[in-house]
Short mmCIF file of C-alpha atoms in Angstrom, two decimals:
data_model
loop_
_atom_site.label_atom_id
_atom_site.label_comp_id
_atom_site.label_asym_id
_atom_site.label_seq_id
_atom_site.Cartn_x
_atom_site.Cartn_y
_atom_site.Cartn_z
CA MET A 10 -0.51 -48.49 -3.52
CA PRO A 11 1.52 -45.29 -4.06
CA ARG A 12 0.34 -42.18 -2.25
CA ALA A 13 -1.16 -39.45 -4.36
CA THR A 14 1.02 -36.40 -4.42
CA ALA A 15 -0.52 -33.03 -3.70
CA PRO A 16 -0.60 -30.60 -6.59
CA ASN A 17 2.24 -28.11 -6.69
CA ARG A 18 0.59 -24.88 -5.61
CA ARG A 19 2.23 -21.54 -5.12
CA ASN A 20 1.02 -19.18 -2.47
CA VAL A 21 0.74 -16.02 -4.51
CA LYS A 22 0.08 -12.79 -2.64
CA SER A 23 -1.04 -9.75 -4.52
CA SER A 24 0.46 -6.47 -3.44
CA PRO A 25 -1.90 -3.74 -2.25
CA GLN A 26 -0.83 -1.56 -5.15
CA ALA A 27 -1.58 -4.22 -7.75
CA ALA A 28 -4.92 -4.99 -6.16
CA ALA A 29 -6.07 -1.40 -5.97
CA ASP A 30 -8.14 -0.06 -8.81
CA ALA A 31 -6.56 2.86 -10.65
CA HIS A 32 -9.15 5.32 -9.34
CA GLU A 33 -8.20 4.49 -5.77
CA ARG A 34 -4.70 5.89 -6.11
CA ALA A 35 -3.65 9.21 -4.65
CA LYS A 36 -4.55 12.34 -6.61
CA ASP A 37 -2.10 12.50 -9.50
CA PHE A 38 -3.26 15.59 -11.37
CA LEU A 39 -3.45 19.34 -10.92
CA THR A 40 -6.62 21.42 -10.75
CA PRO A 41 -7.05 24.43 -13.08
CA SER A 42 -6.20 26.81 -10.23
CA GLU A 43 -3.04 24.81 -9.45
CA ILE A 44 -2.10 24.91 -13.12
CA GLU A 45 -2.46 28.70 -13.10
CA ALA A 46 -0.22 28.93 -10.02
CA LEU A 47 2.35 26.66 -11.66
CA LEU A 48 2.34 28.71 -14.87
CA GLU A 49 2.79 31.94 -12.96
CA ALA A 50 5.65 30.49 -10.92
CA ALA A 51 7.36 29.23 -14.08
CA LYS A 52 7.69 32.83 -15.29
CA ALA A 53 10.02 33.56 -12.37
CA GLY A 54 12.58 30.98 -13.50
CA ARG A 55 15.79 31.74 -15.36
CA HIS A 56 14.10 30.88 -18.66
CA GLY A 57 10.64 32.02 -17.68
CA VAL A 58 9.21 32.61 -21.16
CA ARG A 59 10.29 29.16 -22.37
CA ASP A 60 9.34 27.30 -19.19
CA ASN A 61 5.92 28.91 -18.97
CA LEU A 62 5.18 27.95 -22.57
CA LEU A 63 6.46 24.41 -22.10
CA ILE A 64 4.20 23.80 -19.10
CA LEU A 65 1.25 25.45 -20.85
CA MET A 66 1.61 23.27 -23.96
CA MET A 67 2.12 20.08 -21.96
CA TYR A 68 -1.12 20.85 -20.13
CA ARG A 69 -3.19 22.10 -23.06
CA HIS A 70 -2.20 19.24 -25.36
CA GLY A 71 -1.74 16.46 -22.81
CA LEU A 72 1.88 15.93 -23.79
CA ARG A 73 4.18 13.34 -22.34
CA VAL A 74 7.67 14.64 -21.56
CA SER A 75 9.18 12.82 -24.56
CA GLU A 76 6.53 14.29 -26.84
CA ALA A 77 7.15 17.81 -25.54
CA VAL A 78 10.94 17.76 -25.92
CA SER A 79 10.68 16.33 -29.44
CA LEU A 80 8.34 19.08 -30.70
CA ARG A 81 9.71 20.85 -33.77
CA CYS A 82 9.13 24.40 -34.90
CA ASP A 83 7.71 23.20 -38.23
CA GLU A 84 4.98 21.34 -36.34
CA VAL A 85 3.59 24.68 -35.15
CA ASN A 86 1.43 26.45 -37.74
CA LEU A 87 1.15 30.02 -36.50
CA ASP A 88 -0.99 31.19 -39.44
CA GLN A 89 -3.70 28.58 -38.88
CA ALA A 90 -3.13 28.27 -35.10
CA ARG A 91 -2.61 24.52 -35.30
CA LEU A 92 -0.16 22.12 -33.66
CA TRP A 93 0.73 18.71 -35.05
CA VAL A 94 0.99 16.41 -32.03
CA LYS A 95 3.11 13.37 -32.81
CA ARG A 96 2.19 10.81 -30.18
CA LEU A 97 4.59 8.18 -28.90
CA LYS A 98 3.78 4.68 -27.58
CA ASN A 99 1.90 3.92 -30.80
CA GLY A 100 -0.55 6.69 -29.94
CA LEU A 101 -2.86 8.48 -32.35
CA SER A 102 -1.13 11.55 -33.79
CA VAL A 103 -3.53 14.43 -34.41
CA GLU A 104 -3.68 18.11 -35.30
CA GLN A 105 -4.87 20.25 -32.43
CA PRO A 106 -5.94 23.91 -32.28
CA ILE A 107 -3.84 26.48 -30.48
CA ALA A 108 -5.88 28.86 -28.33
CA GLY A 109 -5.26 32.60 -28.35
CA THR A 110 -3.31 32.88 -25.10
CA GLU A 111 -1.12 29.94 -26.08
CA LEU A 112 -0.57 31.33 -29.58
CA ARG A 113 0.62 34.61 -28.12
CA ALA A 114 2.93 32.76 -25.72
CA ILE A 115 4.46 30.82 -28.62
CA LYS A 116 5.07 33.99 -30.63
CA ARG A 117 6.57 35.67 -27.56
CA TYR A 118 8.95 32.75 -27.05
CA LEU A 119 9.94 32.45 -30.72
CA ALA A 120 10.73 36.18 -30.73
CA THR A 121 13.56 35.41 -28.28
CA ARG A 122 15.03 32.85 -30.68
CA SER A 123 17.49 33.61 -33.48
CA ASP A 124 19.22 30.23 -33.75
CA GLY A 125 17.29 28.60 -36.60
CA LEU A 126 17.33 25.24 -34.81
CA PRO A 127 14.49 22.81 -35.59
CA TRP A 128 13.44 22.01 -32.03
CA LEU A 129 10.78 24.10 -30.34
CA PHE A 130 12.27 23.90 -26.86
CA ILE A 131 16.05 24.24 -26.55
CA SER A 132 18.58 24.52 -23.75
CA GLU A 133 21.30 27.11 -23.22
CA ARG A 134 23.61 24.82 -25.19
CA ASP A 135 21.33 24.93 -28.25
CA GLN A 136 20.23 21.34 -27.75
CA PRO A 137 16.73 19.97 -27.28
CA LEU A 138 15.63 19.85 -23.65
CA THR A 139 16.13 16.53 -21.90
CA ARG A 140 13.61 14.64 -19.79
CA GLN A 141 15.73 15.40 -16.73
CA SER A 142 15.69 19.14 -17.39
CA VAL A 143 11.90 19.13 -17.80
CA ASN A 144 11.51 17.19 -14.56
CA TYR A 145 13.69 19.75 -12.83
CA LEU A 146 12.04 22.90 -14.16
CA VAL A 147 8.52 21.61 -13.46
CA GLY A 148 9.55 20.63 -9.95
CA ALA A 149 11.23 23.99 -9.35
CA ALA A 150 8.16 25.89 -10.52
CA ALA A 151 5.94 23.76 -8.30
CA GLU A 152 8.15 24.50 -5.31
CA ARG A 153 7.97 28.25 -5.98
CA ALA A 154 4.18 27.94 -6.26
CA GLY A 155 3.97 26.03 -2.99
CA LEU A 156 2.31 23.04 -4.62
CA GLY A 157 4.48 20.29 -3.18
CA PRO A 158 5.91 17.50 -5.36
CA VAL A 159 4.76 17.76 -8.98
CA HIS A 160 5.98 15.60 -11.84
CA PRO A 161 5.44 16.44 -15.53
CA HIS A 162 3.01 13.59 -16.24
CA MET A 163 0.57 15.24 -13.85
CA LEU A 164 0.08 17.88 -16.55
CA ARG A 165 -1.18 15.22 -18.97
CA HIS A 166 -3.53 13.89 -16.31
CA ALA A 167 -4.69 17.44 -15.57
CA CYS A 168 -5.58 17.82 -19.25
CA GLY A 169 -7.63 14.62 -19.22
CA PHE A 170 -9.53 15.57 -16.08
CA TYR A 171 -10.18 19.09 -17.34
CA LEU A 172 -11.76 17.75 -20.54
CA ALA A 173 -13.81 15.22 -18.58
CA ASN A 174 -15.07 17.89 -16.19
CA GLN A 175 -16.11 20.01 -19.16
CA GLY A 176 -18.42 17.17 -20.17
CA TYR A 177 -16.64 16.08 -23.35
CA ASP A 178 -17.35 12.52 -24.39
CA LEU A 179 -15.00 9.60 -23.95
CA ARG A 180 -14.12 9.25 -27.64
CA LEU A 181 -13.11 12.88 -28.02
CA ILE A 182 -10.85 12.72 -24.95
CA GLN A 183 -9.41 9.41 -26.17
CA ASP A 184 -8.47 10.87 -29.55
CA TYR A 185 -7.22 14.15 -28.06
CA LEU A 186 -4.82 12.32 -25.73
CA GLY A 187 -3.85 9.85 -28.44
CA HIS A 188 -5.06 6.73 -26.65
CA ARG A 189 -5.56 3.72 -28.90
CA ASP A 190 -7.38 1.82 -26.17
CA PRO A 191 -10.33 3.53 -24.43
CA LYS A 192 -9.51 1.76 -21.17
CA HIS A 193 -6.71 4.31 -20.71
CA THR A 194 -9.21 7.16 -21.08
CA VAL A 195 -12.15 5.94 -19.03
CA HIS A 196 -10.25 6.77 -15.82
CA TYR A 197 -10.83 10.48 -16.45
CA THR A 198 -14.57 10.28 -17.18
CA ARG A 199 -15.12 7.82 -14.33
CA VAL A 200 -13.47 9.91 -11.62
CA ALA A 201 -14.21 13.47 -12.79
CA GLY A 202 -16.16 15.42 -10.17
CA SER A 203 -18.61 16.82 -12.73
CA ARG A 204 -20.06 13.34 -13.08
CA PHE A 205 -21.52 13.64 -9.58
CA GLU A 206 -22.83 17.20 -9.84
CA GLY A 207 -26.42 17.67 -8.78
CA LEU A 208 -26.70 14.57 -6.60
CA TRP A 209 -27.65 16.62 -3.54
CA ARG A 210 -29.87 19.37 -4.91
#
């Protein structure tokens, strides 16, 4: 009688990173006070007016780098203080308000421009900023501010956590950040410190 063969099993080991829940990762966002320090440090750069505005808009509107560098001047409505945010990755594109301080920063930056180019953020060579240049200028501003390593996507996370800590509901944050799937948004409302306020009164 032939011997039964053992089933072909693979010994699959899951990596610690894959096994860890997203909320168990290291802090990957900036606090409002860290954002303020980063914005102030950006002003000291060679293109301080532009860089300060870029970081401010990436934070206020939760922009990915690719979304920020592809912004066009005609997507900024100065009269109505509105910004058309065209989301990538099949995200939900929405119109968002521009707050007073941001509106003034945009006008201040546009006053330095006389090129007539369509892109909102341009380099010295009159070309749209690249992902690499944004990575560099954010990192340089963070170093001047003494914040340690900072990458641009931390600004998007900072936006999500700020909204969650202000008590806004999941659906609003989801639409504001352009998430199609709420599972990408729940991280902010689940981890936000405001959720645990009052536990030890």
